[in-house]
C-alpha atoms as one frame of an Amber mdcrd trajectory, in Angstrom:
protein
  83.192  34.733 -35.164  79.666  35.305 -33.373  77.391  37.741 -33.248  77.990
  40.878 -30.483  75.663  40.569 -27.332  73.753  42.867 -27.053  73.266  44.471
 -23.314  69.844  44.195 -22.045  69.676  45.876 -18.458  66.827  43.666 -16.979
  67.918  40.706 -19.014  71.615  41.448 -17.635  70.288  41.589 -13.740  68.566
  38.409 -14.050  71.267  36.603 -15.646  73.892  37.924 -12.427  71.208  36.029
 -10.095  68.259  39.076  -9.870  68.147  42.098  -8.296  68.309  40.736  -4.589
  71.728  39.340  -5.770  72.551  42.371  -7.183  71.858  44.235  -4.277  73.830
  41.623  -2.156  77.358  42.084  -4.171  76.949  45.553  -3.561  76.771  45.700
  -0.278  79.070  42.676   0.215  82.070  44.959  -1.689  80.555  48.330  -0.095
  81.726  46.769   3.140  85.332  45.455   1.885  85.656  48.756   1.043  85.508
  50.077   4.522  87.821  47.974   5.745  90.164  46.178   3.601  91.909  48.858
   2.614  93.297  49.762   5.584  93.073  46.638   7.481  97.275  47.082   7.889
  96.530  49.975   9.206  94.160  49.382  11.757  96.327  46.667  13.111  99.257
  49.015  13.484  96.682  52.100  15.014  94.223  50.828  16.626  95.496  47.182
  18.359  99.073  48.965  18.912 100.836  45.670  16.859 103.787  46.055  14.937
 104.383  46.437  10.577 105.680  42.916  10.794 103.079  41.064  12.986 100.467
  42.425  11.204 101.427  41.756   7.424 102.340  38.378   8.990  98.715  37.467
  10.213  97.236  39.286   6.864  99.535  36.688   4.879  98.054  33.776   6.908
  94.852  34.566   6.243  95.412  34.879   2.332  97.005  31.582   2.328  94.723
  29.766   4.807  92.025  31.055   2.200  93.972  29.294  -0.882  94.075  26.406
   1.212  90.264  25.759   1.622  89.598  26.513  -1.762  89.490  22.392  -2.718
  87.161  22.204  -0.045  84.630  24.884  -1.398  85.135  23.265  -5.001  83.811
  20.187  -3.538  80.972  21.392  -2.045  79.699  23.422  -5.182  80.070  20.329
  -7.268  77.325  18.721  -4.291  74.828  21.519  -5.841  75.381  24.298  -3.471
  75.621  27.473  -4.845  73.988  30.504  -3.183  74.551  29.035   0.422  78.466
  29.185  -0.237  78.564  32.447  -1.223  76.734  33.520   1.663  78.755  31.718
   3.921  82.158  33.285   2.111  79.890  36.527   3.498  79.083  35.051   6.894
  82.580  33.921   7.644  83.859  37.891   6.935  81.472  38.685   9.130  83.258
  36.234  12.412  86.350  38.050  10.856  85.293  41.755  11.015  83.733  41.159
  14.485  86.725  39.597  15.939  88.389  43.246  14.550  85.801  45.240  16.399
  86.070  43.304  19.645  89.753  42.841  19.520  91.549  44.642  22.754  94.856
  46.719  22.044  98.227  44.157  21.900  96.205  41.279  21.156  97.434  39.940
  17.727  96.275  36.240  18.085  92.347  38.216  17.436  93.950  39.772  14.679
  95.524  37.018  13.193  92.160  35.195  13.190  90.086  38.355  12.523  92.812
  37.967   8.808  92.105  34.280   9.049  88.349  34.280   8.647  88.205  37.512
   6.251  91.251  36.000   4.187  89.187  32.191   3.566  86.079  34.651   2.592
  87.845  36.880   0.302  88.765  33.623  -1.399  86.321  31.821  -1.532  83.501
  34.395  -2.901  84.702  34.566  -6.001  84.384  30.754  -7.047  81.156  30.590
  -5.290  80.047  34.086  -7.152  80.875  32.365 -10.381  80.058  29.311 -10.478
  76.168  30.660  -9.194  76.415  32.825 -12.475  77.279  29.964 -14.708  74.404
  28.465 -12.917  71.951  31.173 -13.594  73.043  32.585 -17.003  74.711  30.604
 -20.063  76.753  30.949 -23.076  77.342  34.775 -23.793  74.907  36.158 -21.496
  77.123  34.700 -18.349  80.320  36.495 -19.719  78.383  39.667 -19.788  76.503
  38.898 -16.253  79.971  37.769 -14.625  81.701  41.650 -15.884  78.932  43.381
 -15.243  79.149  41.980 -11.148  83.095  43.216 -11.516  82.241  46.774 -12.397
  79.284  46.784  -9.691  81.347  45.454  -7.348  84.257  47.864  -8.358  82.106
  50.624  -7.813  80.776  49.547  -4.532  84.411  49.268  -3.306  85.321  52.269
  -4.210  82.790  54.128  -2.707  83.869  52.325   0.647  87.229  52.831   0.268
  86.078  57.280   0.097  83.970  56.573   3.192  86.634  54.976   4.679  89.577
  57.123   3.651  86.691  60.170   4.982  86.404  58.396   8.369  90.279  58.355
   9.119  90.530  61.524  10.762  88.000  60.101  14.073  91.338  57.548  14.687
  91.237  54.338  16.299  87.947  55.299  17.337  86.468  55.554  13.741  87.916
  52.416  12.600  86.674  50.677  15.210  83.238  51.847  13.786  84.275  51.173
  10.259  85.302  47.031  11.277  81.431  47.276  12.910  80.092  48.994  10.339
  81.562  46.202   8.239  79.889  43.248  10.068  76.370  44.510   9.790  77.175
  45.416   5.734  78.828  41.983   5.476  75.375  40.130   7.746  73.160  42.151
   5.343  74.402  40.773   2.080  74.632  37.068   3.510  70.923  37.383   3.957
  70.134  38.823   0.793  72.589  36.146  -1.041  70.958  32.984   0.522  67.620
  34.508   0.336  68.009  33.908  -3.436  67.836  29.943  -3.145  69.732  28.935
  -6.382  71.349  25.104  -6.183  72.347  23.114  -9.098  71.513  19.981  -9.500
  74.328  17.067  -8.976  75.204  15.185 -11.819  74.882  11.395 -11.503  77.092
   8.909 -12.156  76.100   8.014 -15.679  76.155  12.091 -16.414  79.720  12.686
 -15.278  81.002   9.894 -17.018  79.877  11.389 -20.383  80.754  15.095 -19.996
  84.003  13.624 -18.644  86.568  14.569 -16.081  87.489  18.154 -15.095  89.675
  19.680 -17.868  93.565  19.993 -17.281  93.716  23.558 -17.938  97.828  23.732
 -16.902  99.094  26.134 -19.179  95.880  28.505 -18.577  96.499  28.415 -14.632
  99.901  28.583 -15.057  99.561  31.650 -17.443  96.691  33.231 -15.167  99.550
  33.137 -12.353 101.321  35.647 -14.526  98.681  37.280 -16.083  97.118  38.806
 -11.895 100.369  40.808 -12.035  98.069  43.356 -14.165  96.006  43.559 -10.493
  99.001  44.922  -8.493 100.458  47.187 -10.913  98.171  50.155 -10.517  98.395
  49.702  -6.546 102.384  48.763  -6.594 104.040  48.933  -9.494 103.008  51.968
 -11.121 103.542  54.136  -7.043 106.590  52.511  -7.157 107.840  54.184 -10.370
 106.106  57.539  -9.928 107.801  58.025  -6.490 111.038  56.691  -6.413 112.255
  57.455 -10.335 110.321  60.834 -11.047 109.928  61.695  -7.308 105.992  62.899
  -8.094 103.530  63.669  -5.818 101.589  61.437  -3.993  98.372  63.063  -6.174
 100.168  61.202  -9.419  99.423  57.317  -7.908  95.805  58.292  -6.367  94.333
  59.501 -10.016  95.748  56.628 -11.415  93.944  54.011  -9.053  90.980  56.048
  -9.048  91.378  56.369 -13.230  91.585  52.518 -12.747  88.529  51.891 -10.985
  86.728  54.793 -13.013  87.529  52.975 -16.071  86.405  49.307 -14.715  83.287
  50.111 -13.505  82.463  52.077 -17.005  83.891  49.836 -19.564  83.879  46.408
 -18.502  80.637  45.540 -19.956  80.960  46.972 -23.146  84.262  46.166 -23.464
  83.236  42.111 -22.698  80.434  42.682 -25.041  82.316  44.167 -27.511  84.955
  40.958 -27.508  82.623  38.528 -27.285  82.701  37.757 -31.268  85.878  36.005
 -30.745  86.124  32.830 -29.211  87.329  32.886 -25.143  90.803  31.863 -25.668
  91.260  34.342 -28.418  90.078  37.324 -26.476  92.385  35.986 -23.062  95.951
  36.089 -25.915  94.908  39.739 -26.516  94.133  40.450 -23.322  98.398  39.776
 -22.799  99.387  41.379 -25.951  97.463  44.526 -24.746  98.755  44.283 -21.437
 102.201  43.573 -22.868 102.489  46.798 -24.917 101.710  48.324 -21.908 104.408
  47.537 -20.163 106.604  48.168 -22.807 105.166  51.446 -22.684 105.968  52.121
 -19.093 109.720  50.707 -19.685 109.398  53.964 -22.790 107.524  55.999 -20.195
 110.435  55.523 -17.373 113.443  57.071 -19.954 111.360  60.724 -20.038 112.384
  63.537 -17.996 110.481  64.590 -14.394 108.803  66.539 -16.464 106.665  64.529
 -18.586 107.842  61.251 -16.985 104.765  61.308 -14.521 101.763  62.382 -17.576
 103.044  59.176 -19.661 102.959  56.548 -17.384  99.183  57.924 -16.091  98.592
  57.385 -20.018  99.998  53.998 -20.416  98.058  52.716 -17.488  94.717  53.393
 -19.787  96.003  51.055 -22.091  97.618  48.535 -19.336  93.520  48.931 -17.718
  92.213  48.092 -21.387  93.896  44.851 -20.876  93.301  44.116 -17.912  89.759
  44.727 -18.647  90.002  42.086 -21.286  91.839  39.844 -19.459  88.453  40.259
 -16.522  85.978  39.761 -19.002  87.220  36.554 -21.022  89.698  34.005 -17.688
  86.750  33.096 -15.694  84.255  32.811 -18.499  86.556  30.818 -20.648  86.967
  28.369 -17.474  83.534  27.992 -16.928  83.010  26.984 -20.522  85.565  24.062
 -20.212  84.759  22.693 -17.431  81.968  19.621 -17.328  79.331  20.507 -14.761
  79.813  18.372 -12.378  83.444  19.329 -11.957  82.355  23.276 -12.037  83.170
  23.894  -8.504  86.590  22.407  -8.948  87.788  23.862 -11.992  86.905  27.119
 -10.558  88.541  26.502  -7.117  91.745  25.980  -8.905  91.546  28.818 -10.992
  91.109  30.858  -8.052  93.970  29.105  -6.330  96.384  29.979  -9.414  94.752
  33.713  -9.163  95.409  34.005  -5.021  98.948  32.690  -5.283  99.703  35.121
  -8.477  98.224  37.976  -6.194  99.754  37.388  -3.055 103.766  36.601  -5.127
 103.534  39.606  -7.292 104.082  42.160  -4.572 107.589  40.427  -3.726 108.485
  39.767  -7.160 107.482  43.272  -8.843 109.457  45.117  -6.049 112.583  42.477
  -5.843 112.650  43.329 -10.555 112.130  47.159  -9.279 114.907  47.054  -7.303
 117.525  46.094 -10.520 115.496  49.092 -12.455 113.209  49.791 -15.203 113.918
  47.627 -17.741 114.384  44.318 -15.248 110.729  45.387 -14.185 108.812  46.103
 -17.152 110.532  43.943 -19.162 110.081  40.737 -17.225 106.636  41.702 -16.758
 106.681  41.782 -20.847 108.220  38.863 -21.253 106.466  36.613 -18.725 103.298
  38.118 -20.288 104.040  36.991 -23.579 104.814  34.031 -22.728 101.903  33.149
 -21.063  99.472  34.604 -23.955 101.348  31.884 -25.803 101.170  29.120 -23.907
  97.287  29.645 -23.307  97.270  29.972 -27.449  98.995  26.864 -27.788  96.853
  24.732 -25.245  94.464  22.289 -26.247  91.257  21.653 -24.415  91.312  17.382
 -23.339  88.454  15.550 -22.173  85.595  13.334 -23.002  84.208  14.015 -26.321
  80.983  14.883 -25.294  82.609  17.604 -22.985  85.102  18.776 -25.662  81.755
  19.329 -27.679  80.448  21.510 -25.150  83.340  23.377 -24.791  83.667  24.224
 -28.668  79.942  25.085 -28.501  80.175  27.617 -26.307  83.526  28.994 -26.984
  81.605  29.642 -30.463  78.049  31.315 -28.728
C-alpha cells in the first residue's frame, strides 16, 4: 500500500495541463451540454426528419468515431498532444455548424453534422489523457485525470439546464443552442492549443527497451462490460422506475441529477482516497461495488409502488460509488502500463473497447429488461463479476524494463 495523495488545488490545476486547460475542458463540455443532449431531438423538431433517420445518422457518427480512433493513437505516439485535442474540438465545431446551417428535410447535413461531432466525442478523451499523462505522473495524474471528469461533469450539466431552459423558444432556440455551440466549441480549441504541450517521440533504441504496447485483453474486454455502469442512470434505472413502479417522471430526473451531483463532488476524493491500493486493485472493487448494486436494484424491483421508487434512488448512490471508482482507477491504470511510445495506442484502444461498450449497452440492457428484473440485474451482476475477475487474474506482459515501470507506478 502507498501513501494517500494529498489534494493540492494549484498543484492539481497544473498537473490537468494549467488553468488555460482548465478553462478549455470547461467550456469544451459547457457546449456538449447545450447540444448533445437533445441532438435526437433537434433532428426530429427542427430539420422535420424522422425517429429512425435520425438515431441512424447519430449511430454513424459514434461508430465512424471508433473507427478513427487507430488513427488518433498514431498520431499521439508522433508527439502530438495538445493539437489533437484541439482538433477533437475543432472538428465538433464543422459538426455543430453543419447543425446550425442545416435546412429542414435535409438529413445527409445531419448525418454529417453526427459524423464530425461523433469522431470528436471520441477522440477527446484519448487525446485529453494521454496530454495528462504527459503533464502529470504517478499519483498526481490519477488525481488530475478525475478531477477533469468532475469539472467536466459539472460543465455539462450546467449546459444541459441551459439547454433544457431554452426548449420552450422551439426550433428557433435550438437553432441558437447548435450556434451557440460552435463558438463554445471554437473557444476551447483556442484555449487547448494555446497550451503547446508535445511529447517527445521515442527513438528506436528507446522503444525497444520499454517494449511493445501491453496486451491488456482481459482489461478491454472487462471495460466493455464494466461502461454498462454509464447507461444505467440514463436507461436502465428510467426503465425500471416507469414501466415496473409506474413513477413519475420527477423519480429518473433526481436520480441523473443525484448522479452528476455526486461525480462532480466526490470523484477526487474518492480517487484520492483509493489511491493506496495498487490500480488493478481499486478497478476489481470498482465491479464488486457496482455489482452489489445491481443486486440491490434486482432487491429494490420486488418492493411495492410504494417504496419501490425511494430504494432504487438509494441503490443508485452506491451503483455511482462504483462507478466513481471504476472513473478514477481504468484510464489511470492504462496509462501506467503502457510504454510511452505506444501511449497513444493503448489509449485509442481503450477508448475503442469504452465506445463499443457504450453504444451496445442500450440494446442489450433493454433486450435483458424486456425478460424482467432478474434477467436484467442479474446479467448485469454476473457479467460484472466476471469481468472484475478476469482483470484480477490478468498479468501485465512486456519488456522487462516496461514491466518495471508498470510495477513502479502501480505502487506510487
Amino acid at each position: 500500500m502507498a501513501t494517500t495523495t494529498r489534494i493540492q488545488p494549484r498543484a492539481l490545476v497544473r498537473a490537468s495541463g494549467g488553468p488555460r486547460y482548465a478553462v478549455a475542458l470547461a467550456v469544451d463540455a459547457l457546449g456538449t451540454g447545450l447540444l448533445r443532449p437533445f441532438l435526437l431531438l433537434y433532428g426530429v423538431t427542427v430539420l422535420g426528419l424522422s425517429a429512425p433517420a435520425t438515431g441512424t445518422a447519430m449511430t454513424v457518427g459514434i461508430v465512424a468515431g471508433l473507427v478513427c480512433m487507430p488513427a488518433v493513437g498514431r498520431w499521439l505516439d508522433r508527439g502530438a498532444r495538445s493539437t489533437v485535442v484541439a482538433a477533437s474540438m475543432l472538428v465538433r465545431v464543422l459538426g455543430a455548424a453543419l447543425l446550425a446551417a442545416a435546412p429542414a428535410g435535409h438529413v445527409w447535413l445531419f448525418a454529417s453534422a453526427a459524423l464530425f461531432l461523433g469522431i470528436g466525442n471520441q477522440a477527446w478523451p484519448t487525446a485529453h489523457a494521454a496530454l495528462v499523462a504527459t503533464v502529470a505522473h504517478g499519483r498526481e495524474r490519477d488525481t488530475a485525470l478525475a478531477a477533469a471528469r468532475a469539472l467536466r461533469n459539472a460543465a455539462l450539466g450546467v449546459g444541459a439546464l441551459l439547454a433544457a431552459a431554452c426548449l420552450a423558444g422551439g426550433a428557433t432556440a435550438l437553432r441558437a443552442l447548435a450556434a451557440a455551440t460552435v463558438l463554445a466549441y471554437l473557444l476551447a480549441a483556442a484555449l487547448a492549443w494555446s497550451v503547446h504541450v508535445r511529447a517527445q517521440p521515442a527513438d528506436a533504441a528507446s522503444a525497444r527497451d520499454e517494449g511493445p504496447a501491453p496486451r491488456m485483453t482481459a482489461l478491454l474486454a472487462a471495460n466493455v462490460v464494466y461502461v454498462f455502469c454509464l447507461n444505467v442512470p440514463e436507461i436502465a434505472i428510467p426503465l425500471i422506475l416507469v414501466t415496473r413502479f409506474h413513477a413519475s417522471p420527477v423519480w429518473p430526473a433526481a436520480v441523473f441529477v443525484a448522479n452528476t451531483v455526486l461525480v462532480v463532488a466526490f470523484q477526487v476524493p474518492v480517487t484520492v482516497l483509493m489511491s493506496r491500493y495498487s490500480r488493478r486493485t481499486t478497478l476489481v472493487l470498482s465491479g464488486v461495488v457496482l455489482a452489489a448494486s445491481y443486486l440491490g436494484f434486482l432487491a429494490a424491483t420486488s418492493l411495492g409502488h410504494g417504496w419501490g421508487a425511494p430504494a432504487v434512488a438509494g441503490v443508485s448512490v452506491v451503483c455511482t460509488i462504483g462507478e466513481i471508482i471504476y472513473a478514477g482507477s481504468a484510464t489511470a491504470l492504462v496509462t501506467t502500463l503502457a510504454p510511452a511510445h505506444v501511449l497513444g495506442r493503448a489509449l485509442a484502444r481503450f477508448q475503442l473497447s469504452t465506445g463499443f461498450g457504450l453504444a451496445v449497452s442500450p440494446a442489450i440492457i433493454t433486450a435483458l429488461a424486456s425478460h424482467g428484473p432478474a434477467a436484467l440485474w442479474g446479467g448485469l451482476t454476473a457479467g460484472t463479476l466476471l469481468s472484475a475477475s478476469a482483470v484480477a487474474a490478468e498479468k501485465d506482459h512486456g519488456s522487462t524494463v516496461g514491466h518495471e515501470h508498470a510495477r513502479t507506478e502501480e505502487a506510487t
